Short mmCIF file of C-alpha atoms in Angstrom, two decimals:
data_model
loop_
_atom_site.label_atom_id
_atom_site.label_comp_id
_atom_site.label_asym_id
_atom_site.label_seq_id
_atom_site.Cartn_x
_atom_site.Cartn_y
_atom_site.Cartn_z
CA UNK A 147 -8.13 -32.74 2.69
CA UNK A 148 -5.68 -31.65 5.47
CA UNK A 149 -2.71 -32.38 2.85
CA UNK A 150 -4.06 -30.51 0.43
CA UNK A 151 -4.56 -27.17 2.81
CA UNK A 152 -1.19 -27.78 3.37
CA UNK A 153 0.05 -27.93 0.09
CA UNK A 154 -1.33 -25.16 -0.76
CA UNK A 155 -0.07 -23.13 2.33
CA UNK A 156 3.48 -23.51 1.17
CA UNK A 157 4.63 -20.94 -1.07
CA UNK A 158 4.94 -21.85 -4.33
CA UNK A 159 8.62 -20.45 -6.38
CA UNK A 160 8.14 -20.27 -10.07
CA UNK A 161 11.79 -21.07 -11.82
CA UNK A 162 12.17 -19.82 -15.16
CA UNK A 163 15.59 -20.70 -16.82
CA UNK A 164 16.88 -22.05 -20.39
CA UNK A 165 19.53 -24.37 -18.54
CA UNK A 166 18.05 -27.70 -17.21
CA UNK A 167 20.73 -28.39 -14.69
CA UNK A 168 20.00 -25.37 -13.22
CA UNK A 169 16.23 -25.69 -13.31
CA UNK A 170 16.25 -29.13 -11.55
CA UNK A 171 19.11 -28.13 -9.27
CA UNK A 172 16.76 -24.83 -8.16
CA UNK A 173 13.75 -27.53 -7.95
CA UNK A 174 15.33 -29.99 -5.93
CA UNK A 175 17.33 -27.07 -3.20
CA UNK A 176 13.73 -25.32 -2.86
CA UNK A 177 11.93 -28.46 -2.49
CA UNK A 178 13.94 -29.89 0.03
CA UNK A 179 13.09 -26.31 1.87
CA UNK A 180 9.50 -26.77 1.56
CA UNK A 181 9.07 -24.42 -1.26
CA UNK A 182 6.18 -25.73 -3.92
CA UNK A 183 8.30 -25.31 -7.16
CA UNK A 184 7.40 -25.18 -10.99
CA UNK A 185 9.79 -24.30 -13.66
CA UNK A 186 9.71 -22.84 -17.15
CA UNK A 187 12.09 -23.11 -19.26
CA UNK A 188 12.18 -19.98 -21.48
CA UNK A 189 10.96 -16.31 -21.13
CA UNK A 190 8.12 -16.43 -23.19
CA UNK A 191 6.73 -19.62 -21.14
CA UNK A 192 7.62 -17.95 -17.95
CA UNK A 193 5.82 -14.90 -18.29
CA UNK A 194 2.74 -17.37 -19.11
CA UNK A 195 3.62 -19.53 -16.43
CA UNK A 196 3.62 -16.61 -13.97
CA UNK A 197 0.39 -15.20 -15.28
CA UNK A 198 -1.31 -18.22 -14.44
CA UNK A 199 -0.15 -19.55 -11.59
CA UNK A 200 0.41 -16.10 -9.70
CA UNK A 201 3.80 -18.00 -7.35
CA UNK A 202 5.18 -15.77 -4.21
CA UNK A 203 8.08 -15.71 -5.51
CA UNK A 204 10.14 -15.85 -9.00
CA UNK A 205 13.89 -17.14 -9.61
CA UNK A 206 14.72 -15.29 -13.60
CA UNK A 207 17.58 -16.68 -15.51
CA UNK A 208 19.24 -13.63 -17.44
CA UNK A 209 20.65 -15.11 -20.19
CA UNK A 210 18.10 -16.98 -22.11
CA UNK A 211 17.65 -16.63 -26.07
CA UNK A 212 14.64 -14.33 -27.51
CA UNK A 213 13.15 -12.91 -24.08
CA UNK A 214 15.54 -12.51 -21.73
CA UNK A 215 15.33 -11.86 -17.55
CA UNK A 216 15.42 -8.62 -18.19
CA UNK A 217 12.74 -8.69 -20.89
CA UNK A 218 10.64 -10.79 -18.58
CA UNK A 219 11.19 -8.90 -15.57
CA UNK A 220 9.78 -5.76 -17.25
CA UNK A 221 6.84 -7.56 -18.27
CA UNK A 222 5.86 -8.74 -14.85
CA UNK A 223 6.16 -6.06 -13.50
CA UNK A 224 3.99 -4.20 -16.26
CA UNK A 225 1.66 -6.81 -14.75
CA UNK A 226 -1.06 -5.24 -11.98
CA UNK A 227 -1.50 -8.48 -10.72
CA UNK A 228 2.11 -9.46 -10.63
CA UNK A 229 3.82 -6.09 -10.48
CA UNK A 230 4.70 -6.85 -6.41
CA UNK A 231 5.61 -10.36 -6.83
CA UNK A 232 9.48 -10.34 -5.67
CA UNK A 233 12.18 -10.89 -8.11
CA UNK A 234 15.12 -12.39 -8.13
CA UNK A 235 17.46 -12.06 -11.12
CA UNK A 236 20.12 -15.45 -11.84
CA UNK A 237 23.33 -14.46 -14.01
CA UNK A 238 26.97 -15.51 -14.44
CA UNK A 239 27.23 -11.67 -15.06
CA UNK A 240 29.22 -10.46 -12.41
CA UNK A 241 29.14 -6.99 -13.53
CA UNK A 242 28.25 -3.69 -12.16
CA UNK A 243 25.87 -2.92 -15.21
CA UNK A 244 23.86 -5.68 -15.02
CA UNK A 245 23.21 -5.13 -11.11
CA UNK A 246 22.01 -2.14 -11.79
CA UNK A 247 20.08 -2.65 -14.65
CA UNK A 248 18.32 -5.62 -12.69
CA UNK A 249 17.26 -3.13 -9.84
CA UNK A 250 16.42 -0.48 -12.42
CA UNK A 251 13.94 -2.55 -14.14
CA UNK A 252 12.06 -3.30 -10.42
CA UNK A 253 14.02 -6.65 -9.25
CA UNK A 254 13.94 -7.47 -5.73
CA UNK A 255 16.98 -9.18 -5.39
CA UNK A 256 20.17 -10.23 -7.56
CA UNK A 257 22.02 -13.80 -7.15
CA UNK A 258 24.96 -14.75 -9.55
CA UNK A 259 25.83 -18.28 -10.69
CA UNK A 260 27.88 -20.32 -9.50
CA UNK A 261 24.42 -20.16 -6.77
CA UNK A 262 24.78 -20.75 -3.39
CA UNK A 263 22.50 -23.79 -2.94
CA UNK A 264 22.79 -23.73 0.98
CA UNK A 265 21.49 -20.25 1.35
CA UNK A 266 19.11 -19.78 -1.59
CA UNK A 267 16.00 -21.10 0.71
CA UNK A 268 17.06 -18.01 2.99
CA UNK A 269 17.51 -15.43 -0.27
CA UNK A 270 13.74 -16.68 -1.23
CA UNK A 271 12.44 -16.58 2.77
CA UNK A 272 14.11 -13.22 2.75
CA UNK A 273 12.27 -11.85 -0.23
CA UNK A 274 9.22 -13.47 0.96
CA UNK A 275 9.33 -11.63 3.99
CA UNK A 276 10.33 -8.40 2.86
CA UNK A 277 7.37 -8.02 0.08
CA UNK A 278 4.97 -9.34 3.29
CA UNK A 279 6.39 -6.54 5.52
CA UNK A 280 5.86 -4.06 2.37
CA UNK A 281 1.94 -5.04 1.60
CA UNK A 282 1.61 -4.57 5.65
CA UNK A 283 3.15 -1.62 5.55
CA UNK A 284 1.21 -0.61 2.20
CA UNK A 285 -1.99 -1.13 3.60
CA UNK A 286 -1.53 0.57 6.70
CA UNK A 287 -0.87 3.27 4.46
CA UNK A 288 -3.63 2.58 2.59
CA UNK A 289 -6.15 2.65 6.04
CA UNK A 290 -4.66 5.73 7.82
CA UNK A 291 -4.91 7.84 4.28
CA UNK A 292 -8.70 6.38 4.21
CA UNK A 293 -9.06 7.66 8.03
CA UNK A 294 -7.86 10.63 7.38
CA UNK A 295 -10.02 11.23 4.27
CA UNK A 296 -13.26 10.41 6.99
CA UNK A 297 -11.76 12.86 9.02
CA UNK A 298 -11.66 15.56 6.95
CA UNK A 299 -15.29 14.85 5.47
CA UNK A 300 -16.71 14.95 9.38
CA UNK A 301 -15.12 17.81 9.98
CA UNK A 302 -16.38 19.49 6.93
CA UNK A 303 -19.79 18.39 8.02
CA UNK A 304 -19.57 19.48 11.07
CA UNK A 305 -18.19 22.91 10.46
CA UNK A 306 -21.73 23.50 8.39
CA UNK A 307 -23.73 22.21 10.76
CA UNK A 308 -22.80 23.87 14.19
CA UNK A 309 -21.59 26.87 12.46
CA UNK A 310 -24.83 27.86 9.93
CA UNK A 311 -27.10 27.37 13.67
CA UNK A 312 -24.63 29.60 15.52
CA UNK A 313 -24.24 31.72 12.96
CA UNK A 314 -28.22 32.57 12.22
CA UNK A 315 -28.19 33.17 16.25
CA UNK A 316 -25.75 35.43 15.88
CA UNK A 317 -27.27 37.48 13.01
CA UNK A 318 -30.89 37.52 14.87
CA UNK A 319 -29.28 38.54 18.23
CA UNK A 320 -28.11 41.21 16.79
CA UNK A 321 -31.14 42.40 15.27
CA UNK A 322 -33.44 41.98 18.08
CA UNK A 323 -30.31 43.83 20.56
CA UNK A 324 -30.55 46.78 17.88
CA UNK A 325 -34.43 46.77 17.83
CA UNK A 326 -34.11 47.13 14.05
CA UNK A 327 -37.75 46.43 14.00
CA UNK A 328 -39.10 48.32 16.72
CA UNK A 329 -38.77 48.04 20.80
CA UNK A 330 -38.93 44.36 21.96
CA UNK A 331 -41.02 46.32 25.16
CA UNK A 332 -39.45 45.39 28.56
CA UNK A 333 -35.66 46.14 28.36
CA UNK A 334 -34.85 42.55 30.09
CA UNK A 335 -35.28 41.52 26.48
CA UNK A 336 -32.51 43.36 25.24
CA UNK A 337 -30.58 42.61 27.91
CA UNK A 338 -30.95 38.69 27.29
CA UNK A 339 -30.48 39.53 23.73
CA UNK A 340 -26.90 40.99 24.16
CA UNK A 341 -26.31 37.34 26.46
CA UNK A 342 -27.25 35.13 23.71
CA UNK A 343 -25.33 37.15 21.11
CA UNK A 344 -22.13 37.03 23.54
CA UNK A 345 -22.67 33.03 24.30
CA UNK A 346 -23.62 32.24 20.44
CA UNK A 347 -20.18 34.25 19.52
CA UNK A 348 -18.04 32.59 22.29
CA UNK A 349 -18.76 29.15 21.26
CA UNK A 350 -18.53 29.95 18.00
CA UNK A 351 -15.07 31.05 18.23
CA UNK A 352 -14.43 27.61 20.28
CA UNK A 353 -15.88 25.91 17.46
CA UNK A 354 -13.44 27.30 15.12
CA UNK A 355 -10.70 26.28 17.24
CA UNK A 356 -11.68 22.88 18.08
CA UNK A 357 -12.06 22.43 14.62
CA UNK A 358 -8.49 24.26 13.54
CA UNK A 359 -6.57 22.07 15.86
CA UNK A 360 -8.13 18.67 14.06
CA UNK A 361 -7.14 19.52 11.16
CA UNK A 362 -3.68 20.27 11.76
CA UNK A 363 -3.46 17.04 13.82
#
């Protein structure tokens, strides 16, 4: 059971390329790195492949017949469940248009062939790392814009709620300070009145503030 938790902890590099030297070559390097590694060996069958077995990571041959890398590239990342998987883009192409059509097209990275079988564990780590840091960072995001929203909704609550009281105690101050409906008898009455009106529109006023400087924090 252990072995298989562990197995599965080990992130698993989906190679798609039409050569077969190159697709054991890949296997073997990543392997040896502790990378879980399946191959495909065409575009069509590595946009399936991908589908289904949803790897961290994806090593695209650009040069293949029908579909190529690019092709498939554009497809996964057309993909909502694949669109963030990292990308990187294998070619003999050592030219500045294909670069920057690989990073146009949403690849994460760009390796050319002859490979570099020492340091392609560390090009896949990399990725690996950088698309971790980037879903941290993305849902971070994702919690401070949701804090925010909270924010504003219990400050819009609150603004009803302590102003609509303050406000009617305002209005009725006033009313009962101008008699508008005859004497209120013994002039103490007036008197407190005028207080509550005063008090009701000073904390009003700090209301407002208190409220003002939330939302522009």
């Amino acid at each position: 059971m252990n072995e298989i938790v562990v197995e599965k902890q080990r992130p698993l590099v989906l190679v798609i390329d039409d050569e077969a030297t190159q697709r054991l070559l890949s296997q073997d390097c990543l392997e040896t790195a502790g990378f879980r590694v399946e191959v495909a060996s065409d575009g069509l069958s590595g946009i399936e492949a991908a589908r289904r077995l949803r790897p961290a990571a994806i090593l695209l041959d650009v040069v293949m017949p029908e579909v190529d890398g690019f092709m498939v590239c554009r497809e996964i990342r057309a993909d909502k469940d694949l669109a963030r998987t990292p990308v990187a883009l294998i070619t003999g192409l050592e030219d500045i248009d294909a670069i920057n059509q690989a990073f146009r097209i949403g690849a994460t990275d760009f390796l050319t062939k002859p490979v570099t079988w020492s340091l392609l564990p560390y090009r896949v780590r990399f990725m690996l790392r950088a698309t971790s840091i980037a879903q941290e960072l993305r849902a971070a995001k994702d919690l401070a814009e949701a804090s925010s929203t909270a924010k504003s909704t219990f400050l819009a609550n609150m603004s009803n709620k302590l102003r609509t009281p303050l406000n009617t105690m305002i209005a009725f101050s006033e009313l009962m300070r101008a008699e508008q409906f005859g004497p209120l008898g013994s002039p103490q009455y007036k008197e407190y009145a005028q207080h509550i009106n005063g008090a009701s529109q000073h904390l009003l006023t700090l209301i407002n503030n208190i409220l003002d400087l939330a939302k522009t924090e």
